[in-house]
CSV table of C-alpha atoms in Angstrom, one decimal:
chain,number,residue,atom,x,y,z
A,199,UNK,CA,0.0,0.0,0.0
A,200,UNK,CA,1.0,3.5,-1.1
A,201,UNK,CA,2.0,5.4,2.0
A,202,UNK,CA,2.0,9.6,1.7
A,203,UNK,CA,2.2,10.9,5.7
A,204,UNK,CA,2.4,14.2,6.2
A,205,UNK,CA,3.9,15.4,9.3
A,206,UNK,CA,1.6,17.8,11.6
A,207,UNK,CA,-2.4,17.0,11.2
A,208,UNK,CA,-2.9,20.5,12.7
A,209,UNK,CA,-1.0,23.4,13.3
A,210,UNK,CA,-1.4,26.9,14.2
A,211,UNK,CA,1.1,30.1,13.4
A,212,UNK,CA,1.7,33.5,13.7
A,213,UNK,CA,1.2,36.1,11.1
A,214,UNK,CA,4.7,36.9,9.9
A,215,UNK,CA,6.1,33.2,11.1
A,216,UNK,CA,8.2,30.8,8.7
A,217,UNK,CA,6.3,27.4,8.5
A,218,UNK,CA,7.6,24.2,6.9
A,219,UNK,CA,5.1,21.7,6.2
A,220,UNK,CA,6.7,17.9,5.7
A,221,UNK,CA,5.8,15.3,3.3
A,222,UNK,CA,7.2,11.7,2.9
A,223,UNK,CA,6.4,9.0,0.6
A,224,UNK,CA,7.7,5.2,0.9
A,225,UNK,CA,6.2,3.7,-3.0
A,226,UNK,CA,9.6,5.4,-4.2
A,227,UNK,CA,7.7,8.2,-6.3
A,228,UNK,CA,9.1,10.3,-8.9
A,229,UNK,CA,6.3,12.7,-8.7
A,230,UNK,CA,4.9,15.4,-5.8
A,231,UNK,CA,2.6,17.4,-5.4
A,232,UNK,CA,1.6,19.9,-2.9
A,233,UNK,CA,-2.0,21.4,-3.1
A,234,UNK,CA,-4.5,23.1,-0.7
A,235,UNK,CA,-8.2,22.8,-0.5
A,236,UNK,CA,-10.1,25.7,0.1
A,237,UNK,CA,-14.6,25.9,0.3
A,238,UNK,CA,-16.0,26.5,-2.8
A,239,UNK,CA,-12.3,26.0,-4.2
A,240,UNK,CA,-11.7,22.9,-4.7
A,241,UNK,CA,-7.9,21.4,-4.5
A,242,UNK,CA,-5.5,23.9,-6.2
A,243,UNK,CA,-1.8,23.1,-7.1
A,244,UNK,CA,0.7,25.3,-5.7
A,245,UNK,CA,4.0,22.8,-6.4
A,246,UNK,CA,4.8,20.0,-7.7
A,247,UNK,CA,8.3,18.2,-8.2
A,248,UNK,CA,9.1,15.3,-11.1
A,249,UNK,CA,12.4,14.6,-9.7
A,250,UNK,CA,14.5,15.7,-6.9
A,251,UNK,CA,16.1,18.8,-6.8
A,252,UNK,CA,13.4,19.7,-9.8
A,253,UNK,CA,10.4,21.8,-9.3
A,254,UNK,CA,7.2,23.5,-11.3
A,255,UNK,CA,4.9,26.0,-10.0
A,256,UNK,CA,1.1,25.3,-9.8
A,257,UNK,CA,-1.4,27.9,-10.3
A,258,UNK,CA,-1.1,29.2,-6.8
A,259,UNK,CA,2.8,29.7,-6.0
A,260,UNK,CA,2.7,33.2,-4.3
A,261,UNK,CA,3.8,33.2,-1.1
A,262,UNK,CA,5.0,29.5,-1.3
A,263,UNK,CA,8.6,27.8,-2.2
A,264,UNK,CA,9.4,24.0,-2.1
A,265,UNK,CA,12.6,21.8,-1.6
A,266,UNK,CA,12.9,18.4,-2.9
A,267,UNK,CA,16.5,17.0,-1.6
A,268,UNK,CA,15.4,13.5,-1.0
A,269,UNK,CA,13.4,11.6,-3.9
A,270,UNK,CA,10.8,10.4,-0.7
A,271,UNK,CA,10.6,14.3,0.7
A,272,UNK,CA,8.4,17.2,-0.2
A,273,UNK,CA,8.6,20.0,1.8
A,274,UNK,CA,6.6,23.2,1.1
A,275,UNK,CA,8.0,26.4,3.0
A,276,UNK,CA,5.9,29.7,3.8
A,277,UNK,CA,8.3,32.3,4.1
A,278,UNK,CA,6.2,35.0,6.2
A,279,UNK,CA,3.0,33.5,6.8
A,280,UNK,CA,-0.1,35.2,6.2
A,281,UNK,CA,-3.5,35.0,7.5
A,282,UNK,CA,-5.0,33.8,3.9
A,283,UNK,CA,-2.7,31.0,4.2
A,284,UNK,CA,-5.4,29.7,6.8
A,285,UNK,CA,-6.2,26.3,4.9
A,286,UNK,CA,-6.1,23.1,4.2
A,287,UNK,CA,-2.7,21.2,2.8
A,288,UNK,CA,-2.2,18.4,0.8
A,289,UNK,CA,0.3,16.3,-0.5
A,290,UNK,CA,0.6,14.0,-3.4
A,291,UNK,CA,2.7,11.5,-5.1
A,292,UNK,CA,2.4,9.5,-8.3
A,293,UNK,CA,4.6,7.4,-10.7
A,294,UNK,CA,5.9,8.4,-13.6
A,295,UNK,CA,5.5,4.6,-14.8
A,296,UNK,CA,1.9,3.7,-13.8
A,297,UNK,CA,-1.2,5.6,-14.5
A,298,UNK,CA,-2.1,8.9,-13.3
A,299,UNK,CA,-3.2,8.2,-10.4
A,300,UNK,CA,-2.3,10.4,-7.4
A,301,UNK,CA,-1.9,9.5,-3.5
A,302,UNK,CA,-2.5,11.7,-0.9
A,303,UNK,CA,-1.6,11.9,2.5
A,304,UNK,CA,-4.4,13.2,5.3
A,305,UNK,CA,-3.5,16.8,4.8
A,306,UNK,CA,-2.5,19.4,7.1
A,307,UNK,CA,-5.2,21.8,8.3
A,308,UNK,CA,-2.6,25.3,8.9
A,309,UNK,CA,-4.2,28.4,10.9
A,310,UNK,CA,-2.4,31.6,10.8
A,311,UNK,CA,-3.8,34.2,13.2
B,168,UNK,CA,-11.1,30.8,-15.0
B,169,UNK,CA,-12.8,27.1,-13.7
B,170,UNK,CA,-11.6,24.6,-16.4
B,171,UNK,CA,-13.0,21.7,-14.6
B,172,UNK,CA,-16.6,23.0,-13.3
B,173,UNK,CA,-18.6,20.4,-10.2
B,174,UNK,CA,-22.2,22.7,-10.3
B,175,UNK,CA,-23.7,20.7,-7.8
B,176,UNK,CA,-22.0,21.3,-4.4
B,177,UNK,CA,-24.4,18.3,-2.3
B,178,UNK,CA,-26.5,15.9,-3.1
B,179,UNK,CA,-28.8,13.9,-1.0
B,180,UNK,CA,-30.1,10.3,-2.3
B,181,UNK,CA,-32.1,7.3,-0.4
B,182,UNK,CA,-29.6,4.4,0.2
B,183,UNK,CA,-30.1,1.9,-2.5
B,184,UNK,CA,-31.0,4.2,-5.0
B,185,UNK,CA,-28.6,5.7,-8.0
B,186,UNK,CA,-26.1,8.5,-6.9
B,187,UNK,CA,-25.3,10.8,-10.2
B,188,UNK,CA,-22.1,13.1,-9.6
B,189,UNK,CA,-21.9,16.1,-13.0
B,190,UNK,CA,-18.6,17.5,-13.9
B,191,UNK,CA,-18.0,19.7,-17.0
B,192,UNK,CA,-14.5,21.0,-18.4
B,193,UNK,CA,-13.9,23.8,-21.3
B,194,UNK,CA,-10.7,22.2,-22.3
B,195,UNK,CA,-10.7,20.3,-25.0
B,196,UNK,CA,-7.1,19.2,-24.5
B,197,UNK,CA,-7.8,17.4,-21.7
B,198,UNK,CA,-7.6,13.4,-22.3
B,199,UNK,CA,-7.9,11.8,-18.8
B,200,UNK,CA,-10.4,12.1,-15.9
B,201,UNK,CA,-10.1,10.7,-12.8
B,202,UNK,CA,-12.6,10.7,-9.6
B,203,UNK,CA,-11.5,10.9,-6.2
B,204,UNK,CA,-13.5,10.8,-3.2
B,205,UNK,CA,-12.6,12.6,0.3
B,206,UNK,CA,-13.7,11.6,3.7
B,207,UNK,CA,-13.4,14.4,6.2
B,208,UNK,CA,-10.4,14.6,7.8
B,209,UNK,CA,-8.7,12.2,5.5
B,210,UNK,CA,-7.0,13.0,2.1
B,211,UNK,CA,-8.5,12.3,-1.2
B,212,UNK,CA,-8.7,8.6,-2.3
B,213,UNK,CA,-8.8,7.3,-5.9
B,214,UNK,CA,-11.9,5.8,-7.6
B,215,UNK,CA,-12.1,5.7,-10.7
B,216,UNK,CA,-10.6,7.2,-14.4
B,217,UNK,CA,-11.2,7.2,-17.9
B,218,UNK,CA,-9.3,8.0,-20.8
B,219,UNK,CA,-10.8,10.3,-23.4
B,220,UNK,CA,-10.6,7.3,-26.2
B,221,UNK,CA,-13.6,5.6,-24.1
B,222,UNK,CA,-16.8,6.6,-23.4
B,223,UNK,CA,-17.5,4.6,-19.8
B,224,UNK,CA,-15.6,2.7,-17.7
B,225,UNK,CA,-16.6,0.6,-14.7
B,226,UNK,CA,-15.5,-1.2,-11.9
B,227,UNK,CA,-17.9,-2.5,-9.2
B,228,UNK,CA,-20.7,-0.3,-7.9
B,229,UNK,CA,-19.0,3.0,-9.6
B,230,UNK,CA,-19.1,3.5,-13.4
B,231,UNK,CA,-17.5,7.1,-15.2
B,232,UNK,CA,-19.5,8.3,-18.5
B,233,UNK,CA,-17.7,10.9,-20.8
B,234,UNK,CA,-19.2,12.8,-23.0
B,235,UNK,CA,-16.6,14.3,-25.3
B,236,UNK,CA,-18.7,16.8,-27.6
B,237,UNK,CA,-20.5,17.8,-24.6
B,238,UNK,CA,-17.8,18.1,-22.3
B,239,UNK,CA,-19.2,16.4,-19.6
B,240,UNK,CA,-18.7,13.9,-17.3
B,241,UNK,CA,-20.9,12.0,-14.9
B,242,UNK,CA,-20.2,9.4,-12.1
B,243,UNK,CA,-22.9,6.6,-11.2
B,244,UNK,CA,-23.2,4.9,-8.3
B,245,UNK,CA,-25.3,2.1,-7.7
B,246,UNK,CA,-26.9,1.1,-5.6
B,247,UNK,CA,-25.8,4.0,-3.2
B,248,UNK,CA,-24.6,2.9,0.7
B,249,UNK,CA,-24.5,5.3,3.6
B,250,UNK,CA,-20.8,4.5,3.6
B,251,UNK,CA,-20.6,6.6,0.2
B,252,UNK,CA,-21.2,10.1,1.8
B,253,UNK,CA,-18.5,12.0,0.9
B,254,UNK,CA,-17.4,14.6,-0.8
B,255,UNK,CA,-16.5,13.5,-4.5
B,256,UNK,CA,-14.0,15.4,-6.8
B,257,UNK,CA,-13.6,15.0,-10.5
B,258,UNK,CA,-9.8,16.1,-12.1
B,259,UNK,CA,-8.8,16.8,-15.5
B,260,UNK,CA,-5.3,16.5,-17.3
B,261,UNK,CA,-4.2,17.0,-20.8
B,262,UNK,CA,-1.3,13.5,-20.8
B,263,UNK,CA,0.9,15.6,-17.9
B,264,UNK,CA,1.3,15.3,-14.3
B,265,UNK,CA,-0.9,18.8,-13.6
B,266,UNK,CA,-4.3,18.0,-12.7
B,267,UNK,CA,-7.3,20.5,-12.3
B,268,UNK,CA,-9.7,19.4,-10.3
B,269,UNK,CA,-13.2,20.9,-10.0
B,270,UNK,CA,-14.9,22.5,-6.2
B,271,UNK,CA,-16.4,18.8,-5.0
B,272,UNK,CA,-19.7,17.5,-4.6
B,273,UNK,CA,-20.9,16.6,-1.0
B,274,UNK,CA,-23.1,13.3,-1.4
B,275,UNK,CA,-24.6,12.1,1.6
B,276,UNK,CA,-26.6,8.6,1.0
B,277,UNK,CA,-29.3,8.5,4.0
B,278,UNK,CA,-30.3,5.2,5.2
């Protein structure tokens, strides 16, 4: 079974704050994805990585960055955190060889007051 | 601009009974459709896809209709179980790894 854990369920930061939210896959991946999930909003993509070391911007990167140094890792960095960062994170990986099916960890619900 | 549009954001249907999920996307690019369904507090899971050389695909209790002139997509369910309710996302992608996925559809199946 595909395994995507993500490392804080919930978590609540300053305004202003630097927040690094973890991802870690064990199917040996080449793809990941970080999106959020906002009512009415559906899932958007901010990141996504095809290798490590490689990264794309989504529709939404403003205010994000990523670092890929392990091929298993995913991290997604917000530099100053704002209060419309207030949502819900999720990660994603997929194989380049299979079909394109995504798996996704539980998310990470992030609250910025 | 919503490429990938899910009008309806709940539906309610008696257990036993069809479930019908809509989704319509403007891009005609797009070749591959996936569902996905969300429980809260859990991420999305994978049900079912279909490539845009078919026009259904099924497996089980879940079949995917596409509609290529139309643009539309529809997911059946039958017959519906109270452990269906959830909130059911359909996703989009033109043969890469980006997927757009449309604003869910909260189905709740009452017993």
């Amino acid at each position: 079974d595909v395994k995507v854990t993500q490392s804080s369920r919930y978590l609540v930061k300053r305004t202003g704050e630097k927040v690094f939210l973890e991802c870690v896959q064990d199917m040996d991946h080449e793809n990941m994805f970080w999106y959020r999930q906002d009512p009415g909003l559906g899932l958007r993509l901010i990141y996504f990585s095809y290798d490590v070391k490689m990264k794309e911007k989504g529709d939404i990167p403003e205010g994000y960055s990523v670092s890929r140094e392990k091929k298993e890792r995913f991290s997604l960095i917000l530099e100053s955190a704002s209060t419309n960062q207030t949502s819900m994170y999720l990660c994603a990986s997929s194989s380049t060889m299979s079909s394109y099916e995504q798996y996704f960890g539980p998310g990470t619900r992030l609250t910025v007051t | 601009d919503q490429q990938v549009k899910q009008n309806s954001p709940s539906l309610s249907v008696q257990e036993g009974r069809i479930s019908i999920l809509n989704c319509d996307y403007t891009n005609s690019m797009f070749d591959y459709f996936l569902w996905y369904k969300k429980y809260p507090a859990e991420g999305p899971t994978f049900l079912i896809s279909i490539s845009s050389i078919k026009d259904k695909n099924e497996d089980g209790r879940f079949t995917v209709f596409l509609n290529k002139s139309a643009k539309h997509l529809s997911l059946h369910i039958v017959p519906s179980q109270p452990g269906d309710s959830a909130v059911y996302f359909c996703a989009a992608t033109s043969g890469t790894y980006k997927y757009i996925f449309g604003t869910g559809t909260r189905l709740k199946v009452l017993a």
